[in-house]
GROMACS .gro file of C-alpha atoms in nm:
model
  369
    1UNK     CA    1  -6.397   0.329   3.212
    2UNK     CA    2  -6.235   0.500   2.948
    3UNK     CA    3  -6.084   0.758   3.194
    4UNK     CA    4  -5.988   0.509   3.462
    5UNK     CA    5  -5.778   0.328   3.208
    6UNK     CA    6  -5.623   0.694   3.143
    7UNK     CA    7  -5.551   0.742   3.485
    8UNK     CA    8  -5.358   0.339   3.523
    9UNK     CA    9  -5.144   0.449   3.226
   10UNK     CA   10  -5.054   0.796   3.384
   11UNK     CA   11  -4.959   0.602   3.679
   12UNK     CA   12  -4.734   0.372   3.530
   13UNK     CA   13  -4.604   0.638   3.335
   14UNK     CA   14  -4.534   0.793   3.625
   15UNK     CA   15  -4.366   0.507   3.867
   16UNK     CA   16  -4.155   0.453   3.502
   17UNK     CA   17  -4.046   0.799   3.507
   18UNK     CA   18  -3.953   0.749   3.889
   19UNK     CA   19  -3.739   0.479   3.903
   20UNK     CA   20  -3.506   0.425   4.220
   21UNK     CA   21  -3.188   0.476   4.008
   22UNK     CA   22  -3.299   0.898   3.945
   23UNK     CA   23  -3.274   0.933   4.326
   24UNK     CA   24  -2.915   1.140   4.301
   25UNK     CA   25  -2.642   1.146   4.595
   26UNK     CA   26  -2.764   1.514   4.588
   27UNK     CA   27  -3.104   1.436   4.755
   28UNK     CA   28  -2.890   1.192   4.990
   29UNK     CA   29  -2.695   1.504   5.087
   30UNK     CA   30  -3.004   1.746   5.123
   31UNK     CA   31  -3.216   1.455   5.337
   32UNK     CA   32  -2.924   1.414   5.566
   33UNK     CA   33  -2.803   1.774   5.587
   34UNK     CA   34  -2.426   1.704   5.449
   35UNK     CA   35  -2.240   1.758   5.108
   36UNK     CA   36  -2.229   1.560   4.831
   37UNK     CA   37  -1.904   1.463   4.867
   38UNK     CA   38  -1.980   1.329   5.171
   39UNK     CA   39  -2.223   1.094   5.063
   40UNK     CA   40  -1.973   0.984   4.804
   41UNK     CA   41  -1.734   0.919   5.080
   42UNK     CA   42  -1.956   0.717   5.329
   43UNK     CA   43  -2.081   0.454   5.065
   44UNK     CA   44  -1.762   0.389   4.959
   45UNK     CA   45  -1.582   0.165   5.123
   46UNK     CA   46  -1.253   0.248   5.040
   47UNK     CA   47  -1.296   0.588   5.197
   48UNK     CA   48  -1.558   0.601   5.439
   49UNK     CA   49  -1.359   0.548   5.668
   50UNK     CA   50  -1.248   0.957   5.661
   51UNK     CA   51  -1.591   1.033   5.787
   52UNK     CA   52  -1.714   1.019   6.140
   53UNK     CA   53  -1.912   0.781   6.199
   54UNK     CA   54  -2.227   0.929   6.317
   55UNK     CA   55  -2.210   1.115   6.033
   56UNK     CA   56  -2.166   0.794   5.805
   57UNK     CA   57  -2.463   0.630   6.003
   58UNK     CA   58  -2.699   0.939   5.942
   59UNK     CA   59  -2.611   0.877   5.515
   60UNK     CA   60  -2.623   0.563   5.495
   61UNK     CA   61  -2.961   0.534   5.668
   62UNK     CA   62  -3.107   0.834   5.435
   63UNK     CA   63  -2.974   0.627   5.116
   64UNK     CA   64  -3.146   0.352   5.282
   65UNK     CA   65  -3.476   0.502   5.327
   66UNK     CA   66  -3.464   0.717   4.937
   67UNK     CA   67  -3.364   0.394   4.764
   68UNK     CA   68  -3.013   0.529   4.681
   69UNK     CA   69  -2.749   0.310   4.474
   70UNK     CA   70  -2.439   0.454   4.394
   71UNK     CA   71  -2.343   0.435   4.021
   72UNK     CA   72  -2.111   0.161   4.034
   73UNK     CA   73  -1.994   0.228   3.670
   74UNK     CA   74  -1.923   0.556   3.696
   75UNK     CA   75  -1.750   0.473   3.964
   76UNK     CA   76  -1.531   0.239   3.811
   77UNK     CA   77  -1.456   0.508   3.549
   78UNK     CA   78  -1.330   0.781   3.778
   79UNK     CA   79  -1.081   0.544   3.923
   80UNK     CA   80  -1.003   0.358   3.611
   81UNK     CA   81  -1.069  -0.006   3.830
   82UNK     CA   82  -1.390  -0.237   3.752
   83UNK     CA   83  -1.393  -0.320   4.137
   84UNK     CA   84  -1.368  -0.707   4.019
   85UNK     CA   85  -1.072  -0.960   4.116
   86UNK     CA   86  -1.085  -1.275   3.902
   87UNK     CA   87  -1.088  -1.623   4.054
   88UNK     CA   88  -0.968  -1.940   3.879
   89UNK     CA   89  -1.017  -2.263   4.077
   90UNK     CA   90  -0.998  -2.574   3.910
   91UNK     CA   91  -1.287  -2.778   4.027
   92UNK     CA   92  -1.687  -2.650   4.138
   93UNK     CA   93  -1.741  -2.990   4.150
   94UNK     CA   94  -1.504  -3.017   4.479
   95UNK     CA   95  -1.635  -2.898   4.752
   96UNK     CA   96  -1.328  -2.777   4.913
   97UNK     CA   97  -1.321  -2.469   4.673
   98UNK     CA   98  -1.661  -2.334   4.848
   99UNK     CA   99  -1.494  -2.228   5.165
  100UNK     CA  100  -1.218  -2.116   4.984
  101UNK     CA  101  -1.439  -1.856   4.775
  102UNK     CA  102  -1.656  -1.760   5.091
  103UNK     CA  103  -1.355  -1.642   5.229
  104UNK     CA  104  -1.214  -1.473   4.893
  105UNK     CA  105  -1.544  -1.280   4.907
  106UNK     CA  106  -1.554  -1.191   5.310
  107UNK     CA  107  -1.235  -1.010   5.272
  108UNK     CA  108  -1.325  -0.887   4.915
  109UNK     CA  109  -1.678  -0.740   4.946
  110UNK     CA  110  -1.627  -0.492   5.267
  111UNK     CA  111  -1.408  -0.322   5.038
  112UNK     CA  112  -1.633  -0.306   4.739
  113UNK     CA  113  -1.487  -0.557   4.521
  114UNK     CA  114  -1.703  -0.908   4.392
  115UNK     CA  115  -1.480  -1.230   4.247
  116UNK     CA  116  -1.567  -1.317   3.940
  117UNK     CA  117  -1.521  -1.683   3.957
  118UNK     CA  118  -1.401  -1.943   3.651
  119UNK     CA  119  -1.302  -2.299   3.662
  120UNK     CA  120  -0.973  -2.428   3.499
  121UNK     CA  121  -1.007  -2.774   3.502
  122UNK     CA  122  -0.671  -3.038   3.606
  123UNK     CA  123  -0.574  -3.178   3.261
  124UNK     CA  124  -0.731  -2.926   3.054
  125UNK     CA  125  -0.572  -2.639   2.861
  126UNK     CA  126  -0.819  -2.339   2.966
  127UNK     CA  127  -0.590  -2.142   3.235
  128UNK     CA  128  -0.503  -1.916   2.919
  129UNK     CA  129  -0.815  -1.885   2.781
  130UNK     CA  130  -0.952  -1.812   3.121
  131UNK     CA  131  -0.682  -1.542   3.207
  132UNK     CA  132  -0.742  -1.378   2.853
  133UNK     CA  133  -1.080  -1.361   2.916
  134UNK     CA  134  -1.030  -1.204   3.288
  135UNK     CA  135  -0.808  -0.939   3.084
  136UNK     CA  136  -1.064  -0.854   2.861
  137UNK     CA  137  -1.299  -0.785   3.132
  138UNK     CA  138  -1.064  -0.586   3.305
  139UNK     CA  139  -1.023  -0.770   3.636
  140UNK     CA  140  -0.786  -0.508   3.891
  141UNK     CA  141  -0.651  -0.836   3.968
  142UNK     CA  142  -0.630  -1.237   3.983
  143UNK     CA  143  -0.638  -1.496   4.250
  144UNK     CA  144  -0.514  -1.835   4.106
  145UNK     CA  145  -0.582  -2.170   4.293
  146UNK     CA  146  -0.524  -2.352   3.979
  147UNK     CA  147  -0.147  -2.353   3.917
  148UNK     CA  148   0.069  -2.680   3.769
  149UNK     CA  149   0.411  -2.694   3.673
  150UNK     CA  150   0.290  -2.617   3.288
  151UNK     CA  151   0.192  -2.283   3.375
  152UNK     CA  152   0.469  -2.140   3.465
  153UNK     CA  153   0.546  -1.942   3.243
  154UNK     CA  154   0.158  -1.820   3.132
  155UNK     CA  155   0.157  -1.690   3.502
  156UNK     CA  156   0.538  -1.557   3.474
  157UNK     CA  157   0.417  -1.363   3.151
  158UNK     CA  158   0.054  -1.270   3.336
  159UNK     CA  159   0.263  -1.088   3.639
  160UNK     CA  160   0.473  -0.900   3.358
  161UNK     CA  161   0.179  -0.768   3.194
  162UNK     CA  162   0.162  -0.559   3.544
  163UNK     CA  163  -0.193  -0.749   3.635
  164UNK     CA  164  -0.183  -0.809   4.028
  165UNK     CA  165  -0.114  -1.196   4.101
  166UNK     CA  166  -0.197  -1.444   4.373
  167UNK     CA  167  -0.142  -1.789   4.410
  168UNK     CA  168  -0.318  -1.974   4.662
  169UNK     CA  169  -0.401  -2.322   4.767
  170UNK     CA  170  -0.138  -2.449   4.521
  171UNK     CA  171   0.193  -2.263   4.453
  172UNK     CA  172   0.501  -2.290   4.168
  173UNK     CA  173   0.879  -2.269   4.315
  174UNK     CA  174   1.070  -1.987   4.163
  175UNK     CA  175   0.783  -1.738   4.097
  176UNK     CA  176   0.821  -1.384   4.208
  177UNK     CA  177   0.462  -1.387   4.292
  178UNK     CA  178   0.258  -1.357   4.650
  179UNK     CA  179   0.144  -1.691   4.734
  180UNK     CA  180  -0.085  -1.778   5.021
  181UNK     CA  181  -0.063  -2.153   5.099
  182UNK     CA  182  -0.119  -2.471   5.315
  183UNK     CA  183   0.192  -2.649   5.480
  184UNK     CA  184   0.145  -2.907   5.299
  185UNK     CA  185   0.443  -3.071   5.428
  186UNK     CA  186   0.323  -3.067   5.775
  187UNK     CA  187   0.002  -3.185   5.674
  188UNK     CA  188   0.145  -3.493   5.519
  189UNK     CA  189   0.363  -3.549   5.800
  190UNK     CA  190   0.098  -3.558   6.060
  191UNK     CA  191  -0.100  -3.751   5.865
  192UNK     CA  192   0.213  -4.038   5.872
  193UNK     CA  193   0.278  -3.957   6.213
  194UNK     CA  194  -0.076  -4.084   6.266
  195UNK     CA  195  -0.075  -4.379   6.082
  196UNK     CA  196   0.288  -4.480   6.254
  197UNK     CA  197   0.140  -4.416   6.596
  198UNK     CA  198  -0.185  -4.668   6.539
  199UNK     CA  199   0.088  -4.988   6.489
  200UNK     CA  200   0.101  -4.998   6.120
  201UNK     CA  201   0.416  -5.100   5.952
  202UNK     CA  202   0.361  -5.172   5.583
  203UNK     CA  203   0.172  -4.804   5.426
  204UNK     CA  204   0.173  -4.661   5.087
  205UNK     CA  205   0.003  -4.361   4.911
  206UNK     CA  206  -0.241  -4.291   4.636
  207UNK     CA  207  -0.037  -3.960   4.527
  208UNK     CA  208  -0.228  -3.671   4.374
  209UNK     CA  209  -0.084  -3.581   3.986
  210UNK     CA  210   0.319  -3.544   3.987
  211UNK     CA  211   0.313  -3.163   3.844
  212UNK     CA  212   0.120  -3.002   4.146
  213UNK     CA  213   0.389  -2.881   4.393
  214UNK     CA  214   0.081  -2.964   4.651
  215UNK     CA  215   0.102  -3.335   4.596
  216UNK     CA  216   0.511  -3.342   4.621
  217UNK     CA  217   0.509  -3.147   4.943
  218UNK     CA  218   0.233  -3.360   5.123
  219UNK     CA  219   0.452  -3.684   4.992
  220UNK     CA  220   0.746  -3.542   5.104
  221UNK     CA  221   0.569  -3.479   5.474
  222UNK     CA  222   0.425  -3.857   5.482
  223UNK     CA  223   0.759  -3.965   5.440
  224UNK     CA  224   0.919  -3.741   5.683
  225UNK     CA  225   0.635  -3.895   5.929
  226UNK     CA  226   0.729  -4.243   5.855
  227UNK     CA  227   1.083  -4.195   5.863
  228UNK     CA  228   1.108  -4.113   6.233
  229UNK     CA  229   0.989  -4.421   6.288
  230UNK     CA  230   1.245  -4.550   6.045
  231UNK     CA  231   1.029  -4.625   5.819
  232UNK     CA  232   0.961  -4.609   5.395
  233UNK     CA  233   0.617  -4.599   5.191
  234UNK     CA  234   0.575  -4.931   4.988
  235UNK     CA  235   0.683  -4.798   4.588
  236UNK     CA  236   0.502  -4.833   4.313
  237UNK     CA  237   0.438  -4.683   3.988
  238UNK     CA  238   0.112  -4.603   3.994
  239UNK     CA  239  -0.033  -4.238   3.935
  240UNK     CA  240  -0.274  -4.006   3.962
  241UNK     CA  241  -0.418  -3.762   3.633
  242UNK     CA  242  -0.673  -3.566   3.834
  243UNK     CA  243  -0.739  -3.555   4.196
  244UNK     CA  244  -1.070  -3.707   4.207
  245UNK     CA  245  -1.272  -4.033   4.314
  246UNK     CA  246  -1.297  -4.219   4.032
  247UNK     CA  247  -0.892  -4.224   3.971
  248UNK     CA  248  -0.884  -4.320   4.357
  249UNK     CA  249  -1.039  -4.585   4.257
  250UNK     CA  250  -0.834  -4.665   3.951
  251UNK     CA  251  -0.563  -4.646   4.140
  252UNK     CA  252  -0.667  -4.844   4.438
  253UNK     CA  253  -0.797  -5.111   4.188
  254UNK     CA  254  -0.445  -5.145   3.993
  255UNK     CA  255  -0.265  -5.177   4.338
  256UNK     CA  256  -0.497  -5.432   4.462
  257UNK     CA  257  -0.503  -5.618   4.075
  258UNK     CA  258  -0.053  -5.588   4.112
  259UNK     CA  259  -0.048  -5.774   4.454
  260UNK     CA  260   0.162  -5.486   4.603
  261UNK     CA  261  -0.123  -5.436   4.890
  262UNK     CA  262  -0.033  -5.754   4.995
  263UNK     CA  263   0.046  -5.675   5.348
  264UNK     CA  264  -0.028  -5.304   5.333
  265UNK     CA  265  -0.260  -5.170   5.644
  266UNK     CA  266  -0.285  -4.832   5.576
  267UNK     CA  267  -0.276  -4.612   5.241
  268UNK     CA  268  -0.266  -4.227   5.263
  269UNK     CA  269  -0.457  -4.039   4.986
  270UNK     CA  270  -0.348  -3.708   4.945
  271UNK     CA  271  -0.680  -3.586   4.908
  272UNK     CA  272  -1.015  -3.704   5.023
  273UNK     CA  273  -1.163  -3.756   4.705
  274UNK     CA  274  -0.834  -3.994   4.586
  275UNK     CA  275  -0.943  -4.173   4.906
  276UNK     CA  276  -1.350  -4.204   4.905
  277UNK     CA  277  -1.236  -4.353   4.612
  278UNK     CA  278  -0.983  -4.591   4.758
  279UNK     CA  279  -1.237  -4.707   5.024
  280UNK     CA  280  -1.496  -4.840   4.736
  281UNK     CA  281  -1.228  -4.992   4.545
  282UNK     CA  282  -1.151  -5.185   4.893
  283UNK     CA  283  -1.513  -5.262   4.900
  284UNK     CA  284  -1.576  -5.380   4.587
  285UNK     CA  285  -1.257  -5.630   4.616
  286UNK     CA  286  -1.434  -5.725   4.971
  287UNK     CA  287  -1.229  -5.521   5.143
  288UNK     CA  288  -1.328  -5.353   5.436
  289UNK     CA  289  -1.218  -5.007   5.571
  290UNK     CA  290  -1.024  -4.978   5.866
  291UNK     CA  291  -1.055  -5.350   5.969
  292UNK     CA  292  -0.816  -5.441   5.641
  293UNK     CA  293  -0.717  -5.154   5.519
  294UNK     CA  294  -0.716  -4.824   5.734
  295UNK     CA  295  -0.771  -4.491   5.471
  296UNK     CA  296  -0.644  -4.139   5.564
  297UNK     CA  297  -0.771  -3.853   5.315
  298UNK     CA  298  -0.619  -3.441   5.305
  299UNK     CA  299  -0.909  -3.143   5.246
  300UNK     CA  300  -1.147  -3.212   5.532
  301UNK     CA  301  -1.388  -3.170   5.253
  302UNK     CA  302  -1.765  -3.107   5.365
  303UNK     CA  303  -1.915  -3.428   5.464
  304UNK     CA  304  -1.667  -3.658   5.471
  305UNK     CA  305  -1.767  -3.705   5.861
  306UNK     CA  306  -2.090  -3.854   5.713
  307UNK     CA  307  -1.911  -4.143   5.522
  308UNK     CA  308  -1.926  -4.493   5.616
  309UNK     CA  309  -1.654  -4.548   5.734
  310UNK     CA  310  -1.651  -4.128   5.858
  311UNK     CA  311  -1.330  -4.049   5.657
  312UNK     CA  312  -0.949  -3.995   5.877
  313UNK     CA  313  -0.806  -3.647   5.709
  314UNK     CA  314  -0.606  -3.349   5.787
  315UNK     CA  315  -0.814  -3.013   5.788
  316UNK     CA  316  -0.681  -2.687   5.629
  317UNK     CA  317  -0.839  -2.394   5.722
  318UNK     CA  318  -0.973  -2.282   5.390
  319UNK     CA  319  -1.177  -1.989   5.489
  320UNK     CA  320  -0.893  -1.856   5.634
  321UNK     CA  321  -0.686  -1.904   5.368
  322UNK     CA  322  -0.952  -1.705   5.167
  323UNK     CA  323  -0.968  -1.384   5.329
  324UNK     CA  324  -0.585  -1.405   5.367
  325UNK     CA  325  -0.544  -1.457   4.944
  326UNK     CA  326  -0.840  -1.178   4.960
  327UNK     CA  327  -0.626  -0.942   5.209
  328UNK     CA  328  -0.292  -1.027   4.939
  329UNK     CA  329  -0.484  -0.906   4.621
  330UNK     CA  330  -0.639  -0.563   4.744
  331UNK     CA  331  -0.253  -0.483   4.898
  332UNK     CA  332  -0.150  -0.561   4.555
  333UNK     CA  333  -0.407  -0.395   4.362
  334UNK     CA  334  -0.299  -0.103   4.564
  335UNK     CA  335  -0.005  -0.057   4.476
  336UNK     CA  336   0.212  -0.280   4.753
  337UNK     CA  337   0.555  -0.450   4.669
  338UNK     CA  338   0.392  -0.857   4.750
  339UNK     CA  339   0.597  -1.048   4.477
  340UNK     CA  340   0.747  -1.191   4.773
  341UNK     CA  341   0.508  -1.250   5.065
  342UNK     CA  342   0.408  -1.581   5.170
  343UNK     CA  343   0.149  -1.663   5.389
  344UNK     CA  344   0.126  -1.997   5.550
  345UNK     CA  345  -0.183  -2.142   5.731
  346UNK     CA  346  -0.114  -2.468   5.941
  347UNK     CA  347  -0.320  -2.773   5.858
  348UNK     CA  348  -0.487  -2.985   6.199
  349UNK     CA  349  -0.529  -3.385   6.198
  350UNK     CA  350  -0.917  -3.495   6.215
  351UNK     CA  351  -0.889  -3.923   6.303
  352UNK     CA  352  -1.171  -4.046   6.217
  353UNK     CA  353  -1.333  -4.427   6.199
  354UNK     CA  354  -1.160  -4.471   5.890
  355UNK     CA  355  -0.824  -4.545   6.055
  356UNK     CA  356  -0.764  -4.794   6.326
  357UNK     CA  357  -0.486  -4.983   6.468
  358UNK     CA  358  -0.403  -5.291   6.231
  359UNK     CA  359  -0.559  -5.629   6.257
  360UNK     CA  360  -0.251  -5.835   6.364
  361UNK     CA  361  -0.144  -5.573   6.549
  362UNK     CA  362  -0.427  -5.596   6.775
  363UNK     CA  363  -0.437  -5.919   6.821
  364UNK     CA  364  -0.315  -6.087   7.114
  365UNK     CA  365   0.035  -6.194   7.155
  366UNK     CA  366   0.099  -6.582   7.131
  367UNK     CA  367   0.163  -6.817   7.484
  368UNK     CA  368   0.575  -6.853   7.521
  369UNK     CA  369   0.665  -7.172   7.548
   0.00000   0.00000   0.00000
């Protein structure tokens, strides 16, 4: 017994002295008949692209089969970059930002880079906190998704520091910094366009909060919709703090309290959450959605199809927009002049059940006399 035990412990002494991290890239090398270097060079995906490919193939199926992982660290060292982009979004909770990071990380992780993701949220004071704490970890650059009219100069001051910059999803005017964005404007004109071409007259919006350029651009499309019908949003003064459904319902709630929906058929929120919320403020004033009230939303957000009423929106193509913020920071992070680029995606209109032609205008016209 006594010299079984003695052999158990020399075996686990011995897988502990043979982990998978002492296989070097020099028995790589030897089991696939090339230099070192060369194994360096075909796991690495910023330069594997110098070797042939069959040669590539034949190391990276030898690293395969000895358990090989390249030192990442060390790595990192030798080129003085931690192989990390930051990512500040300001919401997990919406689900828009999902697509948004799976296409951050498509574009980043072929390359060898991970996001390293932190929320900021709307109304809180934590995009500086956030960026310091990117800074002290060294990110080789940031993607921000977060950015209101308060930050400009935090991000001004970030992109002076010399730390790579991108703005997507939401965007500041007068910032030297590469931005890849939604037409928002387009989006909220299609979505008026819609609204006009079902019959209704009388519309107004539930805007998102007045210091994201977002919001301003989509208001400024709904009312270039209406107006080629020569037509104007119903004003009021009601606002928005964060974009989410429990101020669409606020809001929805105030209008309906104010009598200003008083002959309104059709509200636009400028995003779906604002207008899930909307719809069960209707409800709750025994309201129903489209037959009194027709909602549009803006995101597309995941499930919104699913809704009852399924929810009208425009659709931006958010894994797209992604990879393309990914594709900005590497070119940046490299060394490319992109202060100036801007990328612009075009959004698509999704009707759904949630907008219909009015009530009175579908009903029948009355006998002449």
């Amino acid at each position: 017994m006594i010299g079984e035990g003695a052999d158990a412990r020399d075996g686990i002494r011995t897988a502990l002295r043979s982990p998978v991290s002492l296989i070097t890239a020099k028995d790589v090398a030897r089991e696939a008949g090339v230099h070192p270097s060369t194994v360096s060079r075909s796991l690495d995906p910023e330069q594997m692209a110098r070797v042939k490919t069959e040669t590539r193939l034949r190391v990276q199926e030898a690293a395969g089969r000895l358990g090989y992982r390249p030192d990442l660290t060390a790595s990192s060292l030798r080129r003085q970059r931690t192989m990390t982009i930051g990512v500040l979004i300001p919401s997990f909770g919406n689900p828009i930002y999902g697509d948004l990071i799976h296409g951050i990380n498509a574009e980043l992780e072929p390359h060898g880079y991970q996001g390293l993701m932190i929320e900021t949220p709307d109304g809180s004071d934590r995009l500086s906190p956030a960026l310091e704490t990117l800074r002290g970890r060294r990110v080789d650059g940031i993607i921000c998704a977060t950015s209101r009219s308060e930050d400009r100069q935090v991000l001004r001051d970030l992109v002076d520091s010399g730390m790579p910059v991108v703005l997507t999803l939401r965007w500041l005017a007068g910032l030297a910094i590469a931005r890849v964005v939604n037409d928002d404007r387009l989006g909220g004109f299609l979505a008026g366009q819609h609204l006009v071409s079902l019959g209704h007259r009388r519309m107004l919006e539930i805007p998102g909060s007045e210091d994201i350029e977002t919001f301003a651009d989509r208001s400024r499309g709904f009312r270039d919709g209406l107006a080629a019908a020569a037509l104007t949003p119903i004003r009021h003064g009601e606002r928005t703090t964060t974009p989410d459904v429990s101020e669409g319902r606020r809001v929805m709630a105030n209008l309906l309290a104010s009598g200003v929906m008083d002959g309104v058929t059709a509200v636009f929120a400028q995003n779906d959450l604002l207008g899930i919320g909307a719809i069960e403020a209707l409800r709750s004033a025994g309201l129903q959605c489209p037959e009194d009230v027709s909602v549009m939303g803006f995101n597309d957000s995941p499930l919104v199809d699913h809704l009852d009423p399924a929810l009208s929106t425009i659709a931006m193509p958010m894994v797209e927009m992604g990879m393309r913020a990914g594709r900005e920071i590497l070119r940046a992070v490299n060394g490319q002049d992109t202060e100036h680029d801007v990328v612009t995606v075009r959004p698509t209109l999704v009707p759904r059940a949630s907008t219909s032609a009015p009530a009175q205008a579908a009903r029948p016209a009355a006998p002449a006399d």
